[in-house]
Amino acid sequence: MTTRRYYTDAYTREFPARVLDTPRVGDRPAAILDQTFFYPTSGGQPHDTGRLGAAAVVDVAVREADGAVLHLLDAPLDAGPVEGRIDWSRRFDHMQQHTGQHILSQAFLRIAGAPTIGFHLGADAVSIDLGIAELGDAGAANAESLANDIVTRNAAVRAWFPSVDELATLSLRKTPEVAGPLRLVAVGDFDISACGGTHVAATGEIGLISILRAERMKRGIRIEFLCGGRARADYARKHRVVRELASSLTCAPLELPASVSHLQGALLETRRELATLKERELDAEAAGRLAEAPARGDLRIVRAAWEGRPIDEVKGLALRLTAIPSTVVLFGVAGKNCQILVGRSEAVAIDLKPCFERVLSRLGGGRGGGARVLQGAAGTADLATLEAALRQAEAEIAGSGP
């Protein structure tokens, strides 16, 4: 069995070891050592990476069959002595995030009576799930403040395997159901919990705990947060964005909310004005197209085809024209999924559905429907093909008109 040195020493970066076995895991070579400081994925914390001799350690896992620690490699190793080297930036990041999670979980328990029921440490974000139905902004802010107060105190963080007698005297935040010795992690006198992960030696090494958001889930509230280097990098990114926005809006950073609100109001008013102009434009276009449409007895058939025109505009034009008595419209928009609109005025006694279906069929088939105005999508058709199909439809309607 491999001696797991990370349990008692999270700070060793390089160490000697002996390769005892070299199994394969799937298509990857692996190594089992006599001792290791590489942390395997477990308890919500990802594995370490680094090197064993000339091989890169790309994953670390515990074999279920016998509990052996498997170091998955990018190249095979021979049995015998080997030098291990931990990717320290990744390891220390995980130490900051995991210790910060312990503190934040206890803070939410004290502030909101919310137990932690889940933990995930990802490459970009860290989250805990709280077993509570509601959590206001004040609850999250107060828990964050308490957590950072513990960081500022630079409380000692201790990890150890207590005796059975000592364990009986301790009050754990949560007691897991596990077989064998229980490893505890204590953050000063603030929190004691069972955990097998890697942690900093004192809370000041965390630097900062920053809550990003709270999201309601089916089983409670998910808190996304960052600690240490991740929190500082997040602050730097956001500060850069604020600085650039303030510069582009020619205002001070604290004036950004008012400036953005002013811009939103101006944009809303511009959209209203644009919508009014678009409505007037469609009214004028409808009148012009109706005037140009040839009379077919008492009926006027308005036919038109476009490339790239928004279908909502085309539908708006069709609805205006079909509100005028004795009018039929045959519209289409060419393209990959050719759009067809066929409509009539209320009193026009022509069943347009057969004509609509024939147009779709001529354009490669498609589907759609409606009542007075039928809309559908056909296959790919260029403008010339579409215009030919609509001309044929116009001839058919003119032949069946009153």
Coordinates of C-alpha atoms in Angstrom, one line a residue:
M1 CA 0.0 0.0 0.0
T2 CA 1.2 3.5 -0.8
T3 CA 1.9 5.8 2.2
R4 CA -0.1 8.9 1.6
R5 CA 2.2 11.7 2.7
Y6 CA -0.2 14.5 1.8
Y7 CA -2.3 13.7 4.8
T8 CA 0.4 15.1 7.1
D9 CA 2.3 17.4 4.8
A10 CA 0.7 19.5 2.1
Y11 CA 3.7 21.7 1.4
T12 CA 6.3 19.2 0.1
R13 CA 6.8 19.8 -3.6
E14 CA 9.5 17.3 -4.5
F15 CA 10.1 13.9 -3.0
P16 CA 11.9 10.6 -3.6
A17 CA 9.8 7.4 -4.1
R18 CA 10.0 3.9 -5.5
V19 CA 7.9 2.6 -8.3
L20 CA 6.4 -0.7 -7.0
D21 CA 4.1 -1.5 -9.9
T22 CA 3.4 -0.2 -13.4
P23 CA -0.2 -1.2 -14.3
R24 CA -2.2 0.3 -17.2
V25 CA -5.5 2.1 -16.6
G26 CA -7.4 2.1 -19.9
D27 CA -5.0 3.2 -22.5
R28 CA -2.7 5.0 -20.1
P29 CA 0.4 3.8 -18.3
A30 CA 0.3 4.2 -14.5
A31 CA 2.6 3.9 -11.5
I32 CA 2.0 2.7 -7.9
L33 CA 4.6 4.2 -5.5
D34 CA 5.7 3.2 -2.0
Q35 CA 4.9 6.8 -0.9
T36 CA 3.3 9.8 -2.5
F37 CA 2.5 13.4 -2.0
F38 CA 0.2 13.5 -5.0
Y39 CA -3.4 14.0 -4.0
P40 CA -6.0 11.8 -5.8
T41 CA -9.4 13.1 -6.9
S42 CA -11.7 12.8 -3.9
G43 CA -14.1 14.7 -1.6
G44 CA -14.9 17.3 -4.2
Q45 CA -11.2 18.2 -4.7
P46 CA -9.4 17.5 -8.0
H47 CA -6.2 15.6 -8.3
D48 CA -2.7 17.0 -8.3
T49 CA -0.5 17.0 -11.4
G50 CA 3.2 17.2 -11.8
R51 CA 6.0 14.8 -12.8
L52 CA 7.4 11.4 -11.9
G53 CA 10.9 11.3 -13.4
A54 CA 10.5 12.1 -17.1
A55 CA 6.8 11.3 -17.2
A56 CA 4.0 13.8 -16.6
V57 CA 1.4 12.9 -14.0
V58 CA -1.9 13.7 -15.8
D59 CA -4.3 12.2 -13.2
V60 CA -4.3 10.6 -9.8
A61 CA -7.0 8.2 -8.6
V62 CA -7.6 5.6 -5.9
R63 CA -8.2 2.0 -7.2
E64 CA -11.5 0.8 -5.7
A65 CA -10.4 -2.8 -5.5
D66 CA -7.5 -2.3 -3.1
G67 CA -7.2 1.4 -2.3
A68 CA -3.9 1.7 -4.3
V69 CA -3.1 5.3 -5.4
L70 CA -2.7 5.2 -9.2
H71 CA -0.6 7.9 -10.9
L72 CA -1.7 8.0 -14.5
L73 CA 1.2 9.1 -16.8
D74 CA 1.8 10.3 -20.3
A75 CA 4.7 7.8 -20.7
P76 CA 5.5 4.5 -19.0
L77 CA 8.0 4.2 -16.1
D78 CA 10.2 1.3 -15.0
A79 CA 10.1 -0.1 -11.5
G80 CA 12.6 1.4 -9.1
P81 CA 13.6 4.8 -7.7
V82 CA 11.9 7.9 -9.1
E83 CA 11.8 11.6 -8.2
G84 CA 8.3 13.2 -7.8
R85 CA 7.5 16.8 -8.4
I86 CA 4.2 18.4 -7.6
D87 CA 2.7 21.2 -9.8
W88 CA 2.8 23.7 -6.9
S89 CA 0.6 26.4 -8.4
R90 CA -2.2 23.9 -8.9
R91 CA -1.7 22.3 -5.5
F92 CA -1.6 25.7 -3.6
D93 CA -4.7 26.9 -5.5
H94 CA -6.6 23.8 -4.3
M95 CA -5.3 24.3 -0.8
Q96 CA -6.6 27.9 -0.8
Q97 CA -10.0 27.0 -2.3
H98 CA -10.6 24.0 0.0
T99 CA -9.6 25.7 3.2
G100 CA -11.8 28.7 2.2
Q101 CA -14.7 26.3 1.7
H102 CA -14.3 25.0 5.3
I103 CA -14.5 28.6 6.6
L104 CA -17.4 29.6 4.4
S105 CA -19.4 26.5 5.2
Q106 CA -19.0 27.3 9.0
A107 CA -19.9 30.9 8.4
F108 CA -23.1 30.0 6.6
L109 CA -24.0 27.6 9.4
R110 CA -23.5 30.3 12.0
I111 CA -25.1 33.2 10.1
A112 CA -28.0 31.4 8.4
G113 CA -28.2 28.0 10.0
A114 CA -27.4 26.6 6.6
P115 CA -25.5 23.3 6.5
T116 CA -23.3 22.5 3.5
I117 CA -24.6 19.5 1.6
G118 CA -22.4 19.6 -1.4
F119 CA -19.0 20.9 -2.6
H120 CA -17.3 21.2 -6.0
L121 CA -13.9 22.5 -6.7
G122 CA -13.6 23.1 -10.5
A123 CA -10.9 24.6 -12.7
D124 CA -12.6 28.0 -12.8
A125 CA -15.2 28.1 -10.1
V126 CA -15.8 26.7 -6.6
S127 CA -19.3 26.1 -5.1
I128 CA -21.0 24.8 -2.1
D129 CA -24.6 23.7 -1.9
L130 CA -26.5 24.8 1.2
G131 CA -29.4 22.9 2.6
I132 CA -31.7 25.9 3.0
A133 CA -34.6 27.1 0.9
E134 CA -34.1 30.9 1.1
L135 CA -31.0 33.1 1.5
G136 CA -31.2 36.8 1.2
D137 CA -28.4 39.2 0.0
A138 CA -27.8 40.2 3.7
G139 CA -27.2 36.5 4.7
A140 CA -24.6 36.0 1.9
A141 CA -22.9 39.3 2.7
N142 CA -22.7 38.6 6.4
A143 CA -21.3 35.1 5.9
E144 CA -18.7 36.5 3.5
S145 CA -17.7 39.1 6.0
L146 CA -17.4 36.5 8.8
A147 CA -15.3 34.2 6.6
N148 CA -12.9 37.0 5.7
D149 CA -12.6 38.0 9.4
I150 CA -11.4 34.5 10.1
V151 CA -8.9 34.9 7.2
T152 CA -7.6 38.1 8.7
R153 CA -7.1 36.5 12.1
N154 CA -4.5 34.2 10.4
A155 CA -5.9 31.3 12.5
A156 CA -3.8 28.1 12.5
V157 CA -5.2 25.2 10.4
R158 CA -4.4 21.7 11.8
A159 CA -5.0 18.3 10.1
W160 CA -4.7 15.1 12.1
F161 CA -6.1 11.7 12.9
P162 CA -7.5 11.8 16.4
S163 CA -7.8 8.9 18.7
V164 CA -11.2 7.3 19.4
D165 CA -11.2 9.0 22.9
E166 CA -10.2 12.4 21.5
L167 CA -12.8 12.2 18.7
A168 CA -15.5 11.6 21.3
T169 CA -14.7 15.0 22.9
L170 CA -14.9 17.0 19.7
S171 CA -17.9 18.7 18.1
L172 CA -17.7 18.3 14.3
R173 CA -19.6 20.4 11.8
K174 CA -20.6 17.2 10.2
T175 CA -19.6 13.6 11.0
P176 CA -19.3 11.4 7.9
E177 CA -20.1 7.7 7.8
V178 CA -16.7 6.2 6.9
A179 CA -14.8 3.1 7.8
G180 CA -11.4 3.3 9.4
P181 CA -9.5 6.3 10.9
L182 CA -11.1 9.7 10.6
R183 CA -9.0 12.6 9.6
L184 CA -10.0 16.0 11.0
V185 CA -9.2 19.6 9.8
A186 CA -9.5 22.4 12.4
V187 CA -9.5 26.0 11.5
G188 CA -8.5 27.6 14.8
D189 CA -11.4 27.3 17.2
F190 CA -13.8 28.3 14.4
D191 CA -14.5 25.0 12.6
I192 CA -13.7 21.3 12.9
S193 CA -14.7 18.9 10.2
A194 CA -13.7 15.6 8.7
C195 CA -11.8 16.0 5.5
G196 CA -9.1 14.2 3.6
G197 CA -8.0 17.1 1.4
T198 CA -5.1 19.4 1.4
H199 CA -5.2 22.7 3.2
V200 CA -3.1 25.8 4.1
A201 CA -1.3 26.0 7.4
A202 CA -2.9 29.3 8.4
T203 CA -5.9 31.2 7.2
G204 CA -3.9 34.2 6.2
E205 CA -2.6 32.2 3.3
I206 CA -6.1 32.2 1.8
G207 CA -5.8 36.0 1.3
L208 CA -9.5 36.6 0.3
I209 CA -12.8 34.8 0.1
S210 CA -15.2 36.3 -2.5
I211 CA -18.8 35.2 -3.1
L212 CA -19.7 35.6 -6.7
R213 CA -23.4 34.6 -6.8
A214 CA -26.1 32.6 -5.0
E215 CA -28.4 30.5 -7.2
R216 CA -31.5 28.6 -6.1
M217 CA -31.4 24.9 -6.8
K218 CA -33.9 22.1 -6.4
R219 CA -32.3 20.9 -3.1
G220 CA -31.2 24.3 -1.7
I221 CA -29.0 27.3 -2.6
R222 CA -25.7 27.0 -4.5
I223 CA -23.0 29.5 -3.5
E224 CA -20.3 30.1 -6.1
F225 CA -17.1 31.7 -4.7
L226 CA -13.4 32.2 -5.2
C227 CA -10.5 32.3 -2.8
G228 CA -6.9 33.5 -2.8
G229 CA -5.3 33.9 -6.3
R230 CA -8.5 33.1 -8.1
A231 CA -10.3 35.9 -6.1
R232 CA -7.5 38.4 -6.8
A233 CA -7.5 37.5 -10.5
D234 CA -11.3 37.9 -10.7
Y235 CA -11.0 41.3 -9.0
A236 CA -8.3 42.4 -11.5
R237 CA -10.4 41.4 -14.4
K238 CA -13.5 43.2 -13.2
H239 CA -11.5 46.3 -12.2
R240 CA -10.1 46.4 -15.8
V241 CA -13.6 46.2 -17.2
V242 CA -14.8 48.9 -14.9
R243 CA -11.9 51.1 -15.8
E244 CA -12.4 50.6 -19.5
L245 CA -16.2 51.3 -19.2
A246 CA -15.6 54.4 -17.2
S247 CA -13.1 55.6 -19.8
S248 CA -15.5 54.9 -22.7
L249 CA -18.4 56.7 -21.0
T250 CA -16.2 59.5 -19.7
C251 CA -17.3 59.2 -16.1
A252 CA -15.8 58.1 -12.8
P253 CA -16.1 54.4 -11.9
L254 CA -18.7 55.1 -9.2
E255 CA -20.8 57.1 -11.7
L256 CA -21.1 54.0 -14.0
P257 CA -24.6 52.9 -12.7
A258 CA -26.1 56.3 -13.4
S259 CA -24.4 56.5 -16.8
V260 CA -25.6 53.0 -17.8
S261 CA -29.1 53.8 -16.6
H262 CA -29.1 57.0 -18.7
L263 CA -27.9 55.0 -21.8
Q264 CA -30.6 52.4 -21.2
G265 CA -33.2 55.1 -21.2
A266 CA -31.9 56.7 -24.3
L267 CA -31.7 53.3 -26.0
L268 CA -35.3 52.5 -25.1
E269 CA -36.5 55.8 -26.4
T270 CA -34.6 55.2 -29.7
R271 CA -36.1 51.8 -30.1
R272 CA -39.6 53.2 -29.6
E273 CA -38.9 55.9 -32.3
L274 CA -37.4 53.3 -34.6
A275 CA -40.5 51.0 -34.1
T276 CA -42.8 53.9 -34.9
L277 CA -40.8 54.8 -38.1
K278 CA -40.8 51.1 -39.1
E279 CA -44.6 50.9 -38.7
R280 CA -45.0 54.0 -40.9
E281 CA -42.6 52.6 -43.4
L282 CA -44.5 49.3 -43.6
D283 CA -47.8 51.3 -44.0
A284 CA -46.3 53.2 -46.9
E285 CA -44.9 50.1 -48.5
A286 CA -48.3 48.3 -48.2
A287 CA -50.1 51.2 -49.9
G288 CA -47.5 51.4 -52.7
R289 CA -47.5 47.6 -53.4
L290 CA -51.3 47.6 -53.4
A291 CA -51.4 50.5 -55.9
E292 CA -49.0 48.7 -58.2
A293 CA -50.7 45.3 -58.0
P294 CA -52.7 44.4 -61.2
A295 CA -56.4 44.0 -60.8
R296 CA -57.7 40.4 -61.4
G297 CA -61.4 41.2 -61.6
D298 CA -62.4 42.4 -58.2
L299 CA -59.2 40.9 -56.7
R300 CA -55.7 42.3 -56.3
I301 CA -52.9 39.9 -55.9
V302 CA -49.8 41.4 -54.3
R303 CA -46.7 39.3 -55.1
A304 CA -43.1 39.9 -53.9
A305 CA -39.9 38.1 -53.0
W306 CA -36.8 39.2 -51.1
E307 CA -33.4 37.9 -50.0
G308 CA -32.5 38.3 -46.4
R309 CA -35.5 40.3 -45.3
P310 CA -36.7 39.5 -41.7
I311 CA -39.7 37.3 -41.8
D312 CA -41.4 39.5 -39.1
E313 CA -41.3 42.5 -41.4
V314 CA -42.7 40.4 -44.3
K315 CA -45.5 39.1 -42.0
G316 CA -46.3 42.7 -40.8
L317 CA -46.6 43.7 -44.5
A318 CA -48.9 40.8 -45.2
L319 CA -51.2 41.5 -42.3
R320 CA -51.6 45.2 -43.4
L321 CA -52.5 44.1 -46.9
T322 CA -54.9 41.3 -45.9
A323 CA -56.7 43.8 -43.8
I324 CA -57.8 45.5 -47.0
P325 CA -60.8 43.9 -48.8
S326 CA -60.3 41.8 -51.9
T327 CA -56.6 41.3 -51.5
V328 CA -54.4 38.2 -51.7
V329 CA -50.6 38.3 -50.9
L330 CA -47.9 35.9 -52.1
F331 CA -44.7 36.6 -50.3
G332 CA -41.4 34.8 -49.9
V333 CA -37.9 35.1 -48.6
A334 CA -35.2 33.2 -50.5
G335 CA -32.4 31.4 -48.7
K336 CA -31.4 28.1 -47.1
N337 CA -34.8 27.6 -45.5
C338 CA -37.0 29.6 -47.8
Q339 CA -39.9 31.3 -46.0
I340 CA -43.4 31.5 -47.6
L341 CA -46.4 33.7 -46.7
V342 CA -49.7 33.2 -48.5
G343 CA -52.7 35.2 -47.2
R344 CA -56.1 36.7 -48.1
S345 CA -58.6 39.2 -47.0
E346 CA -61.5 38.1 -44.7
A347 CA -64.2 38.1 -47.4
V348 CA -62.1 36.5 -50.2
A349 CA -63.7 33.2 -50.8
I350 CA -60.6 31.3 -52.0
D351 CA -59.1 28.3 -50.2
L352 CA -55.4 29.2 -50.3
K353 CA -54.2 26.0 -48.6
P354 CA -53.8 23.9 -51.8
C355 CA -51.9 26.8 -53.5
F356 CA -49.7 27.2 -50.4
E357 CA -48.8 23.5 -50.3
R358 CA -48.0 23.5 -54.1
V359 CA -45.6 26.4 -53.6
L360 CA -43.9 24.5 -50.8
S361 CA -43.7 21.4 -52.9
R362 CA -42.1 23.4 -55.9
L363 CA -39.5 24.7 -53.5
G364 CA -38.3 21.3 -52.2
G365 CA -41.1 20.5 -49.8
G366 CA -41.8 21.9 -46.3
R367 CA -44.4 22.5 -43.7
G368 CA -46.5 25.2 -42.2
G369 CA -50.0 26.4 -41.8
G370 CA -52.4 29.1 -40.6
A371 CA -55.9 30.4 -41.2
R372 CA -56.2 33.5 -43.4
V373 CA -52.4 33.9 -43.5
L374 CA -50.4 30.7 -44.0
Q375 CA -46.7 30.7 -43.2
G376 CA -44.2 27.9 -43.8
A377 CA -40.6 27.0 -44.5
A378 CA -39.5 25.2 -47.6
G379 CA -36.1 23.9 -48.8
T380 CA -33.2 26.0 -50.2
A381 CA -34.2 28.3 -53.0
D382 CA -32.6 31.3 -54.7
L383 CA -34.5 34.4 -55.6
A384 CA -35.2 33.5 -59.2
T385 CA -36.6 30.0 -58.2
L386 CA -38.8 31.6 -55.5
E387 CA -40.1 34.3 -57.8
A388 CA -41.0 31.6 -60.4
A389 CA -42.9 29.6 -57.9
L390 CA -44.9 32.7 -56.7
R391 CA -45.7 33.7 -60.3
Q392 CA -47.1 30.2 -60.9
A393 CA -49.2 30.5 -57.8
E394 CA -50.5 33.9 -58.9
A395 CA -51.6 32.5 -62.2
E396 CA -53.4 29.7 -60.4
I397 CA -55.2 32.0 -58.1
A398 CA -56.1 34.4 -60.9
G399 CA -57.6 31.5 -62.8
S400 CA -59.8 30.5 -59.8
G401 CA -60.7 34.0 -58.7
P402 CA -64.2 35.5 -58.7

